[in-house]
């Protein structure tokens, strides 16, 4: 399965948030598309991102690398990158790599959009 | 003898094929359903790493994946043909960054290996002059089904 990406702007408690809805498999082949999307959003001035991973079937370390790269970019603009994920198989990958300490992971888009540091 | 052997050119789009084949053979070998996600992820990581090593070092030979069903275990070997890469990549920062790699690619090799080590209890990373190998194995459930398969 290929990667699907769609973005929308949602007003949140701390201001507008850009929600990136990701579906399919994020791996060594498809991760560059996600990277391009995140880079483009930051270049266009969207510094508060919510990546909705509920539709993701597969995530590997290449995908993790892209998310870390996205976080680095938004932080350079004092922004934020929050994840939405309830799938145990995906959460496990964040846990074994210690990235649960790096990314705020939320159970719903609503919760992520309204989260304020 | 290998149950299934796969060779694919070092292109990212083929890694998914390797994952699918490995999971299918593992399932048939009797690897627990709950562990198949781990097999899929681990073989994907090993193949992604091998693809990255081949491309980064200008190696044009294919990546080799050997899937072997043994009596009580199922093993997967992923081999690259980059001399010394396995050992070097095992030490953070030891491998020189390949030209053209973006900053996001920093440490992805190490992260891939970290994921494999976190997922798989029985894993062995070796390196030689002919290239590196990642060997992983998982227990299989007692093969009561063998009789069914043969009948």
PDB file of C-alpha atoms in Angstrom:
ATOM      1  CA  UNK A   1       0.000   0.000   0.000  1.00  0.00           C
ATOM      2  CA  UNK A   2       1.227   3.448  -0.828  1.00  0.00           C
ATOM      3  CA  UNK A   3       1.349   6.479   1.402  1.00  0.00           C
ATOM      4  CA  UNK A   4      -1.549   8.915   1.514  1.00  0.00           C
ATOM      5  CA  UNK A   5      -1.216  12.443   2.847  1.00  0.00           C
ATOM      6  CA  UNK A   6      -3.725  15.207   3.410  1.00  0.00           C
ATOM      7  CA  UNK A   7      -3.450  18.427   5.363  1.00  0.00           C
ATOM      8  CA  UNK A   8      -5.973  20.757   6.910  1.00  0.00           C
ATOM      9  CA  UNK A   9      -5.890  23.716   9.278  1.00  0.00           C
ATOM     10  CA  UNK A  10      -7.784  23.388  12.542  1.00  0.00           C
ATOM     11  CA  UNK A  11      -8.223  26.156  15.132  1.00  0.00           C
ATOM     12  CA  UNK A  12      -6.924  25.030  18.529  1.00  0.00           C
ATOM     13  CA  UNK A  13      -6.749  26.418  22.052  1.00  0.00           C
ATOM     14  CA  UNK A  14      -3.285  27.834  21.387  1.00  0.00           C
ATOM     15  CA  UNK A  15      -3.908  28.988  17.812  1.00  0.00           C
ATOM     16  CA  UNK A  16      -4.197  27.368  14.393  1.00  0.00           C
ATOM     17  CA  UNK A  17      -2.745  23.895  14.007  1.00  0.00           C
ATOM     18  CA  UNK A  18      -1.933  22.108  10.761  1.00  0.00           C
ATOM     19  CA  UNK A  19      -3.139  18.528  10.844  1.00  0.00           C
ATOM     20  CA  UNK A  20      -1.318  16.118   8.532  1.00  0.00           C
ATOM     21  CA  UNK A  21      -3.348  12.959   8.097  1.00  0.00           C
ATOM     22  CA  UNK A  22      -1.119  10.057   7.085  1.00  0.00           C
ATOM     23  CA  UNK A  23      -2.355   6.734   5.756  1.00  0.00           C
ATOM     24  CA  UNK A  24      -0.674   3.551   4.512  1.00  0.00           C
ATOM     25  CA  UNK A  25       2.918   2.494   4.984  1.00  0.00           C
ATOM     26  CA  UNK A  26       5.773   4.790   6.002  1.00  0.00           C
ATOM     27  CA  UNK A  27       8.977   3.040   5.015  1.00  0.00           C
ATOM     28  CA  UNK A  28      12.250   3.614   3.194  1.00  0.00           C
ATOM     29  CA  UNK A  29      10.352   4.051  -0.091  1.00  0.00           C
ATOM     30  CA  UNK A  30       7.487   6.303   0.999  1.00  0.00           C
ATOM     31  CA  UNK A  31       9.130   8.289   3.830  1.00  0.00           C
ATOM     32  CA  UNK A  32      10.664  10.862   1.436  1.00  0.00           C
ATOM     33  CA  UNK A  33       7.118  11.959   0.479  1.00  0.00           C
ATOM     34  CA  UNK A  34       6.280  12.615   4.119  1.00  0.00           C
ATOM     35  CA  UNK A  35       9.586  14.449   4.535  1.00  0.00           C
ATOM     36  CA  UNK A  36       8.793  16.683   1.542  1.00  0.00           C
ATOM     37  CA  UNK A  37       5.346  17.429   2.940  1.00  0.00           C
ATOM     38  CA  UNK A  38       6.698  18.425   6.363  1.00  0.00           C
ATOM     39  CA  UNK A  39       9.483  20.529   4.851  1.00  0.00           C
ATOM     40  CA  UNK A  40       6.975  22.277   2.583  1.00  0.00           C
ATOM     41  CA  UNK A  41       4.638  23.065   5.488  1.00  0.00           C
ATOM     42  CA  UNK A  42       7.446  24.551   7.557  1.00  0.00           C
ATOM     43  CA  UNK A  43       8.742  26.539   4.579  1.00  0.00           C
ATOM     44  CA  UNK A  44       5.215  27.897   4.105  1.00  0.00           C
ATOM     45  CA  UNK A  45       5.127  29.061   7.716  1.00  0.00           C
ATOM     46  CA  UNK A  46       3.193  26.263   9.443  1.00  0.00           C
ATOM     47  CA  UNK A  47       5.151  25.683  12.639  1.00  0.00           C
ATOM     48  CA  UNK A  48       2.557  23.892  14.755  1.00  0.00           C
ATOM     49  CA  UNK A  49       1.928  20.467  13.282  1.00  0.00           C
ATOM     50  CA  UNK A  50      -0.211  17.539  14.334  1.00  0.00           C
ATOM     51  CA  UNK A  51       0.585  14.296  12.523  1.00  0.00           C
ATOM     52  CA  UNK A  52      -2.417  11.987  12.640  1.00  0.00           C
ATOM     53  CA  UNK A  53      -1.107   8.429  12.361  1.00  0.00           C
ATOM     54  CA  UNK A  54      -4.328   6.545  12.939  1.00  0.00           C
ATOM     55  CA  UNK A  55      -4.393   5.403   9.310  1.00  0.00           C
ATOM     56  CA  UNK A  56      -0.781   4.206   9.292  1.00  0.00           C
ATOM     57  CA  UNK A  57      -0.376   0.452   8.774  1.00  0.00           C
ATOM     58  CA  UNK A  58       3.391   0.293   8.996  1.00  0.00           C
ATOM     59  CA  UNK A  59       6.144   2.528  10.340  1.00  0.00           C
ATOM     60  CA  UNK A  60       9.882   1.862  10.364  1.00  0.00           C
ATOM     61  CA  UNK A  61      12.978   3.737  11.478  1.00  0.00           C
ATOM     62  CA  UNK A  62      13.103   5.725   8.227  1.00  0.00           C
ATOM     63  CA  UNK A  63       9.679   7.106   9.139  1.00  0.00           C
ATOM     64  CA  UNK A  64      10.855   7.842  12.670  1.00  0.00           C
ATOM     65  CA  UNK A  65      13.819   9.710  11.179  1.00  0.00           C
ATOM     66  CA  UNK A  66      11.475  11.868   9.089  1.00  0.00           C
ATOM     67  CA  UNK A  67       9.340  12.703  12.126  1.00  0.00           C
ATOM     68  CA  UNK A  68      12.442  13.622  14.145  1.00  0.00           C
ATOM     69  CA  UNK A  69      13.580  15.792  11.207  1.00  0.00           C
ATOM     70  CA  UNK A  70      10.162  17.484  11.197  1.00  0.00           C
ATOM     71  CA  UNK A  71      10.402  18.132  14.917  1.00  0.00           C
ATOM     72  CA  UNK A  72      13.838  19.665  14.469  1.00  0.00           C
ATOM     73  CA  UNK A  73      12.496  22.004  11.785  1.00  0.00           C
ATOM     74  CA  UNK A  74       9.450  23.243  13.716  1.00  0.00           C
ATOM     75  CA  UNK A  75      11.513  23.713  16.871  1.00  0.00           C
ATOM     76  CA  UNK A  76      13.836  26.008  14.951  1.00  0.00           C
ATOM     77  CA  UNK A  77      10.749  28.265  14.686  1.00  0.00           C
ATOM     78  CA  UNK A  78       9.601  27.628  18.254  1.00  0.00           C
ATOM     79  CA  UNK A  79       6.859  25.420  16.898  1.00  0.00           C
ATOM     80  CA  UNK A  80       5.554  22.010  17.875  1.00  0.00           C
ATOM     81  CA  UNK A  81       4.991  18.582  16.360  1.00  0.00           C
ATOM     82  CA  UNK A  82       2.437  16.361  18.039  1.00  0.00           C
ATOM     83  CA  UNK A  83       1.419  12.866  17.081  1.00  0.00           C
ATOM     84  CA  UNK A  84      -1.958  11.155  17.227  1.00  0.00           C
ATOM     85  CA  UNK A  85      -1.727   7.403  17.601  1.00  0.00           C
ATOM     86  CA  UNK A  86      -3.638   4.677  19.426  1.00  0.00           C
ATOM     87  CA  UNK A  87      -2.240   1.664  17.592  1.00  0.00           C
ATOM     88  CA  UNK A  88      -0.172  -0.570  19.823  1.00  0.00           C
ATOM     89  CA  UNK A  89       1.979  -1.893  16.947  1.00  0.00           C
ATOM     90  CA  UNK A  90       3.027   1.661  16.048  1.00  0.00           C
ATOM     91  CA  UNK A  91       3.380   2.892  19.652  1.00  0.00           C
ATOM     92  CA  UNK A  92       5.717  -0.012  20.338  1.00  0.00           C
ATOM     93  CA  UNK A  93       8.237   1.353  17.825  1.00  0.00           C
ATOM     94  CA  UNK A  94       8.255   4.730  19.589  1.00  0.00           C
ATOM     95  CA  UNK A  95       8.755   2.984  22.925  1.00  0.00           C
ATOM     96  CA  UNK A  96      11.666   0.734  21.973  1.00  0.00           C
ATOM     97  CA  UNK A  97      13.510   3.680  20.428  1.00  0.00           C
ATOM     98  CA  UNK A  98      12.834   5.957  23.410  1.00  0.00           C
ATOM     99  CA  UNK A  99      11.000   8.449  21.190  1.00  0.00           C
ATOM    100  CA  UNK A 100       7.939   8.532  23.444  1.00  0.00           C
ATOM    101  CA  UNK A 101      10.020  10.982  25.472  1.00  0.00           C
ATOM    102  CA  UNK A 102      10.632  13.142  22.414  1.00  0.00           C
ATOM    103  CA  UNK A 103       7.159  13.343  20.859  1.00  0.00           C
ATOM    104  CA  UNK A 104       3.954  14.254  22.631  1.00  0.00           C
ATOM    105  CA  UNK A 105       1.610  11.413  21.609  1.00  0.00           C
ATOM    106  CA  UNK A 106      -2.137  12.018  21.839  1.00  0.00           C
ATOM    107  CA  UNK A 107      -5.156   9.747  21.602  1.00  0.00           C
ATOM    108  CA  UNK A 108      -7.213  12.080  19.394  1.00  0.00           C
ATOM    109  CA  UNK A 109      -6.736  14.912  16.912  1.00  0.00           C
ATOM    110  CA  UNK A 110      -8.963  17.088  19.096  1.00  0.00           C
ATOM    111  CA  UNK A 111      -6.738  16.541  22.123  1.00  0.00           C
ATOM    112  CA  UNK A 112      -3.558  17.229  20.110  1.00  0.00           C
ATOM    113  CA  UNK A 113      -4.935  20.360  18.457  1.00  0.00           C
ATOM    114  CA  UNK A 114      -5.963  21.856  21.797  1.00  0.00           C
ATOM    115  CA  UNK A 115      -2.826  20.870  23.708  1.00  0.00           C
ATOM    116  CA  UNK A 116      -0.765  23.795  24.943  1.00  0.00           C
ATOM    117  CA  UNK A 117       2.755  23.478  26.328  1.00  0.00           C
TER     118      UNK A 117
ATOM    119  CA  UNK B   1      19.018 -25.396   2.789  1.00  0.00           C
ATOM    120  CA  UNK B   2      17.096 -22.165   2.704  1.00  0.00           C
ATOM    121  CA  UNK B   3      13.340 -22.479   2.614  1.00  0.00           C
ATOM    122  CA  UNK B   4      13.074 -19.362   0.479  1.00  0.00           C
ATOM    123  CA  UNK B   5      15.809 -17.148  -0.861  1.00  0.00           C
ATOM    124  CA  UNK B   6      15.204 -13.715  -2.265  1.00  0.00           C
ATOM    125  CA  UNK B   7      17.498 -11.368  -4.136  1.00  0.00           C
ATOM    126  CA  UNK B   8      16.487  -7.861  -5.033  1.00  0.00           C
ATOM    127  CA  UNK B   9      18.227  -4.864  -6.519  1.00  0.00           C
ATOM    128  CA  UNK B  10      19.096  -2.204  -3.961  1.00  0.00           C
ATOM    129  CA  UNK B  11      16.002  -0.042  -4.529  1.00  0.00           C
ATOM    130  CA  UNK B  12      13.779   1.191  -1.683  1.00  0.00           C
ATOM    131  CA  UNK B  13      10.582   0.092  -3.470  1.00  0.00           C
ATOM    132  CA  UNK B  14      11.556  -3.575  -3.168  1.00  0.00           C
ATOM    133  CA  UNK B  15      11.874  -3.534   0.609  1.00  0.00           C
ATOM    134  CA  UNK B  16       8.103  -3.871   0.948  1.00  0.00           C
ATOM    135  CA  UNK B  17       8.191  -6.996  -1.211  1.00  0.00           C
ATOM    136  CA  UNK B  18      10.849  -8.492   1.082  1.00  0.00           C
ATOM    137  CA  UNK B  19       8.664  -7.731   4.116  1.00  0.00           C
ATOM    138  CA  UNK B  20       5.632  -9.375   2.572  1.00  0.00           C
ATOM    139  CA  UNK B  21       7.542 -12.495   1.514  1.00  0.00           C
ATOM    140  CA  UNK B  22       9.273 -12.831   4.895  1.00  0.00           C
ATOM    141  CA  UNK B  23       5.980 -12.517   6.778  1.00  0.00           C
ATOM    142  CA  UNK B  24       4.299 -15.063   4.526  1.00  0.00           C
ATOM    143  CA  UNK B  25       7.095 -17.624   4.934  1.00  0.00           C
ATOM    144  CA  UNK B  26       7.289 -16.974   8.701  1.00  0.00           C
ATOM    145  CA  UNK B  27       3.568 -17.568   9.056  1.00  0.00           C
ATOM    146  CA  UNK B  28       3.840 -20.834   7.173  1.00  0.00           C
ATOM    147  CA  UNK B  29       6.818 -21.869   9.315  1.00  0.00           C
ATOM    148  CA  UNK B  30       4.693 -21.571  12.443  1.00  0.00           C
ATOM    149  CA  UNK B  31       5.861 -18.245  13.870  1.00  0.00           C
ATOM    150  CA  UNK B  32       3.199 -16.973  16.253  1.00  0.00           C
ATOM    151  CA  UNK B  33       0.718 -14.542  14.677  1.00  0.00           C
ATOM    152  CA  UNK B  34       1.431 -12.004  17.424  1.00  0.00           C
ATOM    153  CA  UNK B  35       5.114 -11.961  16.442  1.00  0.00           C
ATOM    154  CA  UNK B  36       4.591 -11.566  12.684  1.00  0.00           C
ATOM    155  CA  UNK B  37       4.453  -7.770  12.994  1.00  0.00           C
ATOM    156  CA  UNK B  38       7.899  -7.910  14.586  1.00  0.00           C
ATOM    157  CA  UNK B  39       9.242 -10.159  11.832  1.00  0.00           C
ATOM    158  CA  UNK B  40       7.874  -7.764   9.214  1.00  0.00           C
ATOM    159  CA  UNK B  41       9.398  -4.732  10.892  1.00  0.00           C
ATOM    160  CA  UNK B  42      12.768  -6.360  11.631  1.00  0.00           C
ATOM    161  CA  UNK B  43      13.268  -7.686   8.101  1.00  0.00           C
ATOM    162  CA  UNK B  44      12.213  -4.296   6.711  1.00  0.00           C
ATOM    163  CA  UNK B  45      14.776  -2.552   8.894  1.00  0.00           C
ATOM    164  CA  UNK B  46      17.528  -4.962   7.888  1.00  0.00           C
ATOM    165  CA  UNK B  47      16.685  -4.588   4.189  1.00  0.00           C
ATOM    166  CA  UNK B  48      16.386  -0.786   4.374  1.00  0.00           C
ATOM    167  CA  UNK B  49      19.783  -0.663   5.995  1.00  0.00           C
ATOM    168  CA  UNK B  50      21.296  -2.935   3.337  1.00  0.00           C
ATOM    169  CA  UNK B  51      19.733  -0.843   0.545  1.00  0.00           C
ATOM    170  CA  UNK B  52      21.166   2.308   2.133  1.00  0.00           C
ATOM    171  CA  UNK B  53      24.620   0.746   2.430  1.00  0.00           C
ATOM    172  CA  UNK B  54      24.642  -0.461  -1.184  1.00  0.00           C
ATOM    173  CA  UNK B  55      23.428   2.851  -2.568  1.00  0.00           C
ATOM    174  CA  UNK B  56      25.688   4.914  -0.326  1.00  0.00           C
ATOM    175  CA  UNK B  57      28.726   2.922  -1.367  1.00  0.00           C
ATOM    176  CA  UNK B  58      27.923   2.544  -5.057  1.00  0.00           C
ATOM    177  CA  UNK B  59      27.494  -1.234  -4.809  1.00  0.00           C
ATOM    178  CA  UNK B  60      25.318  -2.493  -7.670  1.00  0.00           C
ATOM    179  CA  UNK B  61      24.888  -6.128  -6.637  1.00  0.00           C
ATOM    180  CA  UNK B  62      21.557  -7.265  -5.167  1.00  0.00           C
ATOM    181  CA  UNK B  63      20.576  -7.583  -1.508  1.00  0.00           C
ATOM    182  CA  UNK B  64      20.224 -11.175  -0.348  1.00  0.00           C
ATOM    183  CA  UNK B  65      17.493 -12.381   2.015  1.00  0.00           C
ATOM    184  CA  UNK B  66      17.565 -15.994   3.172  1.00  0.00           C
ATOM    185  CA  UNK B  67      14.543 -17.357   5.019  1.00  0.00           C
ATOM    186  CA  UNK B  68      15.100 -20.687   6.730  1.00  0.00           C
ATOM    187  CA  UNK B  69      12.659 -22.899   8.520  1.00  0.00           C
ATOM    188  CA  UNK B  70      14.395 -25.081  11.078  1.00  0.00           C
ATOM    189  CA  UNK B  71      13.036 -27.574  13.544  1.00  0.00           C
ATOM    190  CA  UNK B  72      12.165 -25.146  16.302  1.00  0.00           C
ATOM    191  CA  UNK B  73      13.148 -21.801  14.852  1.00  0.00           C
ATOM    192  CA  UNK B  74      12.605 -19.616  11.859  1.00  0.00           C
ATOM    193  CA  UNK B  75      15.595 -17.538  10.819  1.00  0.00           C
ATOM    194  CA  UNK B  76      16.175 -14.664   8.461  1.00  0.00           C
ATOM    195  CA  UNK B  77      19.527 -13.566   7.132  1.00  0.00           C
ATOM    196  CA  UNK B  78      19.886 -10.274   5.323  1.00  0.00           C
ATOM    197  CA  UNK B  79      23.231  -9.837   3.618  1.00  0.00           C
ATOM    198  CA  UNK B  80      24.840  -6.800   2.077  1.00  0.00           C
ATOM    199  CA  UNK B  81      28.024  -6.677   0.045  1.00  0.00           C
ATOM    200  CA  UNK B  82      29.620  -3.614   1.560  1.00  0.00           C
ATOM    201  CA  UNK B  83      32.950  -4.624   3.144  1.00  0.00           C
ATOM    202  CA  UNK B  84      33.142  -4.017   6.866  1.00  0.00           C
ATOM    203  CA  UNK B  85      29.850  -2.097   6.979  1.00  0.00           C
ATOM    204  CA  UNK B  86      28.166  -4.218   9.607  1.00  0.00           C
ATOM    205  CA  UNK B  87      30.911  -3.690  12.149  1.00  0.00           C
ATOM    206  CA  UNK B  88      31.346  -0.010  11.390  1.00  0.00           C
ATOM    207  CA  UNK B  89      27.632   0.734  11.553  1.00  0.00           C
ATOM    208  CA  UNK B  90      27.453  -1.007  14.922  1.00  0.00           C
ATOM    209  CA  UNK B  91      29.593   1.769  16.371  1.00  0.00           C
ATOM    210  CA  UNK B  92      27.685   5.062  16.351  1.00  0.00           C
ATOM    211  CA  UNK B  93      29.305   7.559  14.046  1.00  0.00           C
ATOM    212  CA  UNK B  94      31.955   5.146  12.804  1.00  0.00           C
ATOM    213  CA  UNK B  95      30.698   5.064   9.225  1.00  0.00           C
ATOM    214  CA  UNK B  96      31.486   8.118   7.164  1.00  0.00           C
ATOM    215  CA  UNK B  97      28.365   9.826   5.903  1.00  0.00           C
ATOM    216  CA  UNK B  98      27.664   8.924   2.310  1.00  0.00           C
ATOM    217  CA  UNK B  99      27.692  11.860  -0.091  1.00  0.00           C
ATOM    218  CA  UNK B 100      24.292  13.342  -0.813  1.00  0.00           C
ATOM    219  CA  UNK B 101      22.620  12.041   2.328  1.00  0.00           C
ATOM    220  CA  UNK B 102      20.340  14.634   3.834  1.00  0.00           C
ATOM    221  CA  UNK B 103      20.658  15.655   7.456  1.00  0.00           C
ATOM    222  CA  UNK B 104      17.540  13.638   8.280  1.00  0.00           C
ATOM    223  CA  UNK B 105      19.372  10.477   7.279  1.00  0.00           C
ATOM    224  CA  UNK B 106      21.858  10.971  10.105  1.00  0.00           C
ATOM    225  CA  UNK B 107      21.901   7.968  12.334  1.00  0.00           C
ATOM    226  CA  UNK B 108      19.147   6.102  10.504  1.00  0.00           C
ATOM    227  CA  UNK B 109      21.420   3.069  10.236  1.00  0.00           C
ATOM    228  CA  UNK B 110      21.908   3.115  13.964  1.00  0.00           C
ATOM    229  CA  UNK B 111      18.210   3.645  14.583  1.00  0.00           C
ATOM    230  CA  UNK B 112      17.395   0.712  12.289  1.00  0.00           C
ATOM    231  CA  UNK B 113      19.766  -1.523  14.228  1.00  0.00           C
ATOM    232  CA  UNK B 114      18.373  -0.218  17.512  1.00  0.00           C
ATOM    233  CA  UNK B 115      14.875  -1.178  16.381  1.00  0.00           C
ATOM    234  CA  UNK B 116      16.066  -4.656  15.370  1.00  0.00           C
ATOM    235  CA  UNK B 117      17.864  -5.181  18.681  1.00  0.00           C
ATOM    236  CA  UNK B 118      14.822  -3.933  20.564  1.00  0.00           C
ATOM    237  CA  UNK B 119      12.477  -6.253  18.686  1.00  0.00           C
ATOM    238  CA  UNK B 120      14.421  -9.440  18.245  1.00  0.00           C
ATOM    239  CA  UNK B 121      15.883 -11.420  21.156  1.00  0.00           C
ATOM    240  CA  UNK B 122      18.102 -13.545  18.960  1.00  0.00           C
ATOM    241  CA  UNK B 123      20.056 -11.314  16.603  1.00  0.00           C
ATOM    242  CA  UNK B 124      23.606 -11.408  15.323  1.00  0.00           C
ATOM    243  CA  UNK B 125      25.327  -8.721  13.281  1.00  0.00           C
ATOM    244  CA  UNK B 126      28.499  -9.757  11.531  1.00  0.00           C
ATOM    245  CA  UNK B 127      30.809  -8.046   9.074  1.00  0.00           C
ATOM    246  CA  UNK B 128      33.523  -9.308   6.817  1.00  0.00           C
ATOM    247  CA  UNK B 129      35.517  -8.386   3.765  1.00  0.00           C
ATOM    248  CA  UNK B 130      32.676  -9.645   1.567  1.00  0.00           C
ATOM    249  CA  UNK B 131      29.977  -7.684   3.352  1.00  0.00           C
ATOM    250  CA  UNK B 132      27.776  -7.745   6.411  1.00  0.00           C
ATOM    251  CA  UNK B 133      25.000 -10.017   7.565  1.00  0.00           C
ATOM    252  CA  UNK B 134      22.162  -9.536  10.020  1.00  0.00           C
ATOM    253  CA  UNK B 135      20.856 -12.858  11.265  1.00  0.00           C
ATOM    254  CA  UNK B 136      17.652 -12.967  13.267  1.00  0.00           C
ATOM    255  CA  UNK B 137      15.632 -15.892  14.510  1.00  0.00           C
ATOM    256  CA  UNK B 138      12.313 -16.539  16.190  1.00  0.00           C
ATOM    257  CA  UNK B 139      10.895 -19.633  17.853  1.00  0.00           C
ATOM    258  CA  UNK B 140       8.197 -21.537  16.023  1.00  0.00           C
ATOM    259  CA  UNK B 141       5.304 -23.319  17.657  1.00  0.00           C
ATOM    260  CA  UNK B 142       5.615 -27.151  17.753  1.00  0.00           C
ATOM    261  CA  UNK B 143       4.873 -28.407  14.272  1.00  0.00           C
ATOM    262  CA  UNK B 144       1.749 -30.460  14.845  1.00  0.00           C
ATOM    263  CA  UNK B 145       0.567 -29.108  11.556  1.00  0.00           C
ATOM    264  CA  UNK B 146       3.337 -30.884   9.633  1.00  0.00           C
ATOM    265  CA  UNK B 147       1.240 -33.983   9.245  1.00  0.00           C
ATOM    266  CA  UNK B 148      -1.600 -31.916   7.861  1.00  0.00           C
ATOM    267  CA  UNK B 149       0.686 -30.223   5.402  1.00  0.00           C
ATOM    268  CA  UNK B 150       2.078 -33.534   4.175  1.00  0.00           C
ATOM    269  CA  UNK B 151      -1.204 -35.392   3.955  1.00  0.00           C
TER     270      UNK B 151
END
